[in-house]
Amino acid sequence: MSRHSWGLAPELQDYLRHINGEEAAVLAALRAETERHRHAKMPIAPEQAQTLVWLADLIGAEHYLEIGVFTGYSSTAMALALPEHGRITACDISVTYTDIARRYWQAAGVAHKIDLVLQPALITLDQLLAQGLRHHYDLALIDADKPPTAHYFERCLQLVRPGGLIAIDNVLLGGRVTRAAQAQDAPSVALMQAFNAALAADTRVRALTLPVGDGLTIVQKRRTEAV
Ligand SMILES: C[S@@+](CC[C@H](N)C(=O)[O-])C[C@H]1O[C@@H](n2cnc3c(N)ncnc32)[C@H](O)[C@@H]1O
C-alpha cells in the first residue's frame, strides 16, 4: 500500500518519475482505474515498480514470485520487464481484485507469463516448496497482509536462489515504526518493528531499506547461504 513516496514533495516525485523513464501506457491506464477504486492506496508506487524492474534486470531475473497482486500494477510492470520466457507466480485471495489484474495482463500481452494462485499465500508458498521449487525464484515481492510477513519471508528465503532478492513493501508503515507502539496501534506496528529489527541482524541476508513508497526493503540472500 504505497502509491506515493512519503516525505517527497509532489513536484519532486513527478520529476523523479519522469526522469526515471516514462510509465508504459498500460500501467498508466491501470493506475488511473485503480485511483477510482475504494482501496486506491494499495498498489505499489511507480517509483517502487521502477526500482524492482531495475533490480530484476540487474540480476537477470526470469522467475518472479509475488505475494499480493491486487489490481496488478506490480505484476504487470514486472511481466513487461521479464524476458519472453520469464514466468511469474502471483499469489492473492481476491477474485474481484485480480479480475482487474487479469484484464490488464491481457491488455499488456503478458498474461501467458503469469500463473495466478487464489488462496492464502502461506498455503501456496508451502505448496511451491513441496513441489521442489526451492531456489527456483530470482526475485520475490511481499506485499500482502502484514501479520504473516515474517512467515512469508522465511518461505521466500527458501524459494529464492542464493544471490536472489526479496523485496518487502510497507516496512515504514507511514512513519509509525519510529514510535513506541501505542495501545491503539494496529498489531502490525509492533510486528513490523520486530521484523525490521530481526532483518537487520539476520546473517543469512544483506538488507537495505529504501525510502520509496511506504518503505521498500530489498534483501539479498547471501550467495553462500544454503537455506
Ligand atoms: C497491498 S495489495 C497488493 C498491491 C499490489 N502489489 C500492487 O502493486 O497493486 C495487497 C493484496 O494482498 C492480498 N492478500 C491479503 N491477504 C492475503 C493472503 N493471506 N494471501 C494472499 N493474498 C492476500 C489482498 O487481496 C490484496 O490484493
XYZ file of C-alpha atoms and ligand atoms in Angstrom:
254
model
C 0.000 0.000 0.000
C 2.028 2.981 -1.191
C 1.028 4.967 -4.276
C 3.325 7.851 -3.251
C 6.718 8.166 -1.545
C 6.495 9.590 1.962
C 8.036 12.977 2.605
C 8.747 13.744 -1.041
C 7.283 16.999 -2.424
C 4.750 16.134 -5.162
C 6.614 18.101 -7.833
C 9.870 16.312 -6.980
C 8.091 12.989 -7.091
C 6.661 13.787 -10.542
C 10.106 14.892 -11.697
C 11.749 11.674 -10.466
C 9.076 9.559 -12.103
C 9.656 11.478 -15.333
C 13.462 11.237 -15.453
C 13.398 7.565 -14.439
C 11.559 6.673 -17.647
C 8.040 7.076 -18.966
C 5.423 4.801 -17.461
C 4.070 2.327 -20.033
C 0.623 3.382 -21.296
C -0.965 0.185 -19.968
C 0.454 0.868 -16.483
C -0.779 4.468 -16.570
C -4.254 3.220 -17.523
C -4.187 0.618 -14.729
C -3.094 3.258 -12.231
C -5.863 5.617 -13.377
C -8.512 2.899 -12.988
C -7.150 1.869 -9.570
C -7.209 5.523 -8.397
C -11.018 5.242 -8.538
C -11.034 2.001 -6.513
C -12.097 2.117 -2.856
C -8.646 0.705 -1.995
C -6.821 3.182 -4.215
C -3.810 3.295 -1.875
C -2.968 -0.370 -2.267
C -0.729 -0.519 -5.372
C 2.993 -0.026 -5.101
C 4.167 3.440 -6.191
C 5.510 3.765 -9.758
C 8.992 4.512 -8.380
C 8.838 1.256 -6.408
C 7.936 -0.604 -9.589
C 10.824 1.152 -11.356
C 13.156 0.028 -8.560
C 12.024 -3.591 -8.807
C 12.240 -3.626 -12.598
C 15.743 -2.134 -12.458
C 16.868 -4.752 -9.931
C 15.244 -7.572 -11.906
C 17.156 -6.510 -14.986
C 20.390 -6.156 -12.981
C 20.229 -9.749 -11.727
C 18.852 -11.170 -14.992
C 15.616 -12.277 -13.315
C 13.489 -14.861 -15.115
C 11.323 -16.189 -12.277
C 9.396 -13.766 -10.082
C 7.193 -14.600 -7.111
C 4.604 -12.072 -5.981
C 2.617 -12.154 -2.743
C -0.198 -9.604 -3.071
C -1.437 -8.831 -6.588
C -4.473 -6.538 -6.081
C -5.345 -4.905 -9.436
C -1.994 -5.868 -10.931
C 0.307 -2.831 -11.007
C 3.453 -4.580 -9.709
C 2.819 -7.834 -11.583
C 2.132 -6.076 -14.895
C 5.257 -3.922 -14.533
C 7.361 -6.993 -13.759
C 5.815 -9.094 -16.527
C 6.609 -6.360 -19.064
C 10.210 -6.322 -17.832
C 10.895 -10.071 -17.746
C 12.207 -11.817 -20.853
C 9.698 -13.620 -23.082
C 10.395 -16.959 -21.356
C 10.175 -15.343 -17.897
C 7.443 -16.557 -15.551
C 5.572 -15.139 -12.572
C 3.825 -16.962 -9.745
C 1.255 -14.489 -8.406
C -0.492 -15.076 -5.051
C -3.713 -13.445 -3.886
C -7.049 -14.370 -2.296
C -9.373 -11.964 -4.115
C -11.105 -12.910 -7.353
C -12.619 -9.431 -7.587
C -9.317 -7.564 -7.397
C -7.384 -9.962 -9.585
C -10.068 -9.977 -12.295
C -8.960 -6.381 -12.887
C -5.322 -7.531 -12.932
C -6.152 -10.259 -15.465
C -7.731 -7.656 -17.741
C -4.509 -5.598 -17.698
C -2.276 -8.664 -18.161
C -4.272 -9.344 -21.351
C -4.057 -5.724 -22.469
C -0.290 -5.716 -21.871
C 0.146 -9.024 -23.752
C 1.788 -10.693 -20.738
C -0.977 -12.983 -19.415
C 0.891 -16.068 -20.656
C 3.770 -15.280 -18.260
C 1.613 -15.235 -15.121
C 0.308 -18.111 -13.038
C -2.232 -16.687 -10.552
C -2.920 -18.813 -7.465
C -6.002 -17.776 -5.479
C -5.743 -18.988 -1.896
C -3.939 -17.784 1.247
C -0.354 -17.204 0.210
C 1.147 -19.281 3.036
C -0.560 -22.344 1.588
C 0.730 -21.523 -1.893
C 4.295 -20.980 -0.677
C 4.264 -24.307 1.176
C 2.928 -25.994 -1.966
C 5.708 -24.458 -4.078
C 8.268 -25.825 -1.609
C 6.564 -29.240 -1.653
C 6.766 -29.164 -5.490
C 10.549 -28.868 -5.221
C 10.799 -25.192 -6.218
C 13.399 -24.360 -3.569
C 15.925 -21.874 -5.080
C 13.693 -21.501 -8.173
C 12.910 -17.780 -7.995
C 15.253 -14.868 -8.714
C 13.096 -12.210 -7.090
C 10.097 -12.123 -4.741
C 7.840 -9.276 -3.588
C 5.988 -9.454 -0.258
C 3.065 -7.005 -0.399
C 0.017 -8.637 1.196
C -1.485 -8.827 4.703
C 1.073 -7.731 7.308
C 0.715 -10.215 10.245
C 2.332 -13.161 8.385
C 5.205 -11.049 6.959
C 7.922 -12.971 8.835
C 6.385 -16.280 7.716
C 6.210 -15.108 4.106
C 9.837 -14.042 4.389
C 11.055 -17.420 5.718
C 9.306 -19.238 2.855
C 10.623 -16.775 0.270
C 14.131 -17.209 1.621
C 13.906 -20.893 0.708
C 12.215 -20.295 -2.649
C 14.708 -17.653 -3.824
C 18.095 -18.737 -5.162
C 21.350 -17.751 -3.417
C 22.113 -14.201 -4.622
C 18.402 -13.677 -5.352
C 16.320 -10.830 -3.961
C 13.269 -10.450 -1.729
C 11.513 -7.068 -1.598
C 9.160 -6.205 1.262
C 6.753 -3.266 0.950
C 5.329 -1.017 3.697
C 8.189 -1.511 6.128
C 7.827 2.105 7.370
C 4.031 1.969 7.894
C 3.631 5.660 7.193
C 6.308 6.509 9.786
C 4.569 4.659 12.642
C 7.540 2.271 13.012
C 9.612 5.083 14.582
C 7.312 5.466 17.607
C 6.981 3.234 20.638
C 3.933 1.084 19.879
C 0.779 2.644 21.348
C -2.129 0.649 22.766
C -4.372 1.962 19.976
C -1.928 0.982 17.221
C -2.746 -1.894 14.937
C -0.726 -5.034 15.812
C 1.098 -4.541 12.510
C 3.177 -1.697 14.029
C 4.895 -3.814 16.715
C 5.118 -6.634 14.242
C 6.851 -4.575 11.572
C 9.217 -3.083 14.151
C 10.210 -6.600 15.227
C 10.532 -7.742 11.615
C 12.754 -4.789 10.641
C 14.985 -5.300 13.714
C 15.325 -9.038 13.096
C 16.201 -8.483 9.458
C 18.980 -6.050 10.348
C 20.575 -8.780 12.498
C 19.956 -11.667 10.078
C 23.312 -13.010 8.868
C 21.687 -15.072 6.077
C 20.952 -11.914 4.098
C 22.015 -8.367 3.273
C 19.122 -5.940 3.736
C 18.731 -2.349 2.579
C 15.624 -0.269 3.223
C 14.891 2.404 0.636
C 12.584 5.359 1.394
C 10.493 4.846 -1.719
C 6.753 4.455 -1.398
C 5.946 3.407 2.158
C 9.445 1.956 2.595
C 10.764 -0.873 0.453
C 13.331 -3.251 1.922
C 15.493 -5.082 -0.568
C 17.026 -8.246 0.814
C 19.702 -10.221 -0.944
C 20.092 -13.860 0.075
C 23.811 -14.359 0.571
C 25.397 -16.337 -2.257
C 26.874 -18.709 0.298
C 23.533 -19.245 2.042
C 22.214 -22.797 1.708
C 18.743 -22.188 3.259
C -1.280 -4.019 -0.980
S -2.226 -5.065 -2.017
C -1.048 -5.585 -3.239
C -0.711 -4.476 -4.200
C -0.008 -4.937 -5.470
N 1.320 -5.427 -5.187
C 0.018 -3.807 -6.485
O 1.112 -3.293 -6.827
O -1.078 -3.397 -6.919
C -2.414 -6.486 -1.003
C -3.075 -7.689 -1.665
O -2.854 -8.810 -0.802
C -3.964 -9.660 -0.877
N -3.980 -10.516 0.309
C -4.393 -10.213 1.565
N -4.245 -11.266 2.372
C -3.717 -12.271 1.632
C -3.312 -13.609 1.896
N -3.443 -14.149 3.121
N -2.804 -14.343 0.882
C -2.658 -13.813 -0.352
N -3.012 -12.552 -0.662
C -3.525 -11.789 0.313
C -5.156 -8.731 -0.992
O -6.259 -9.393 -1.575
C -4.591 -7.599 -1.856
O -4.914 -7.799 -3.218
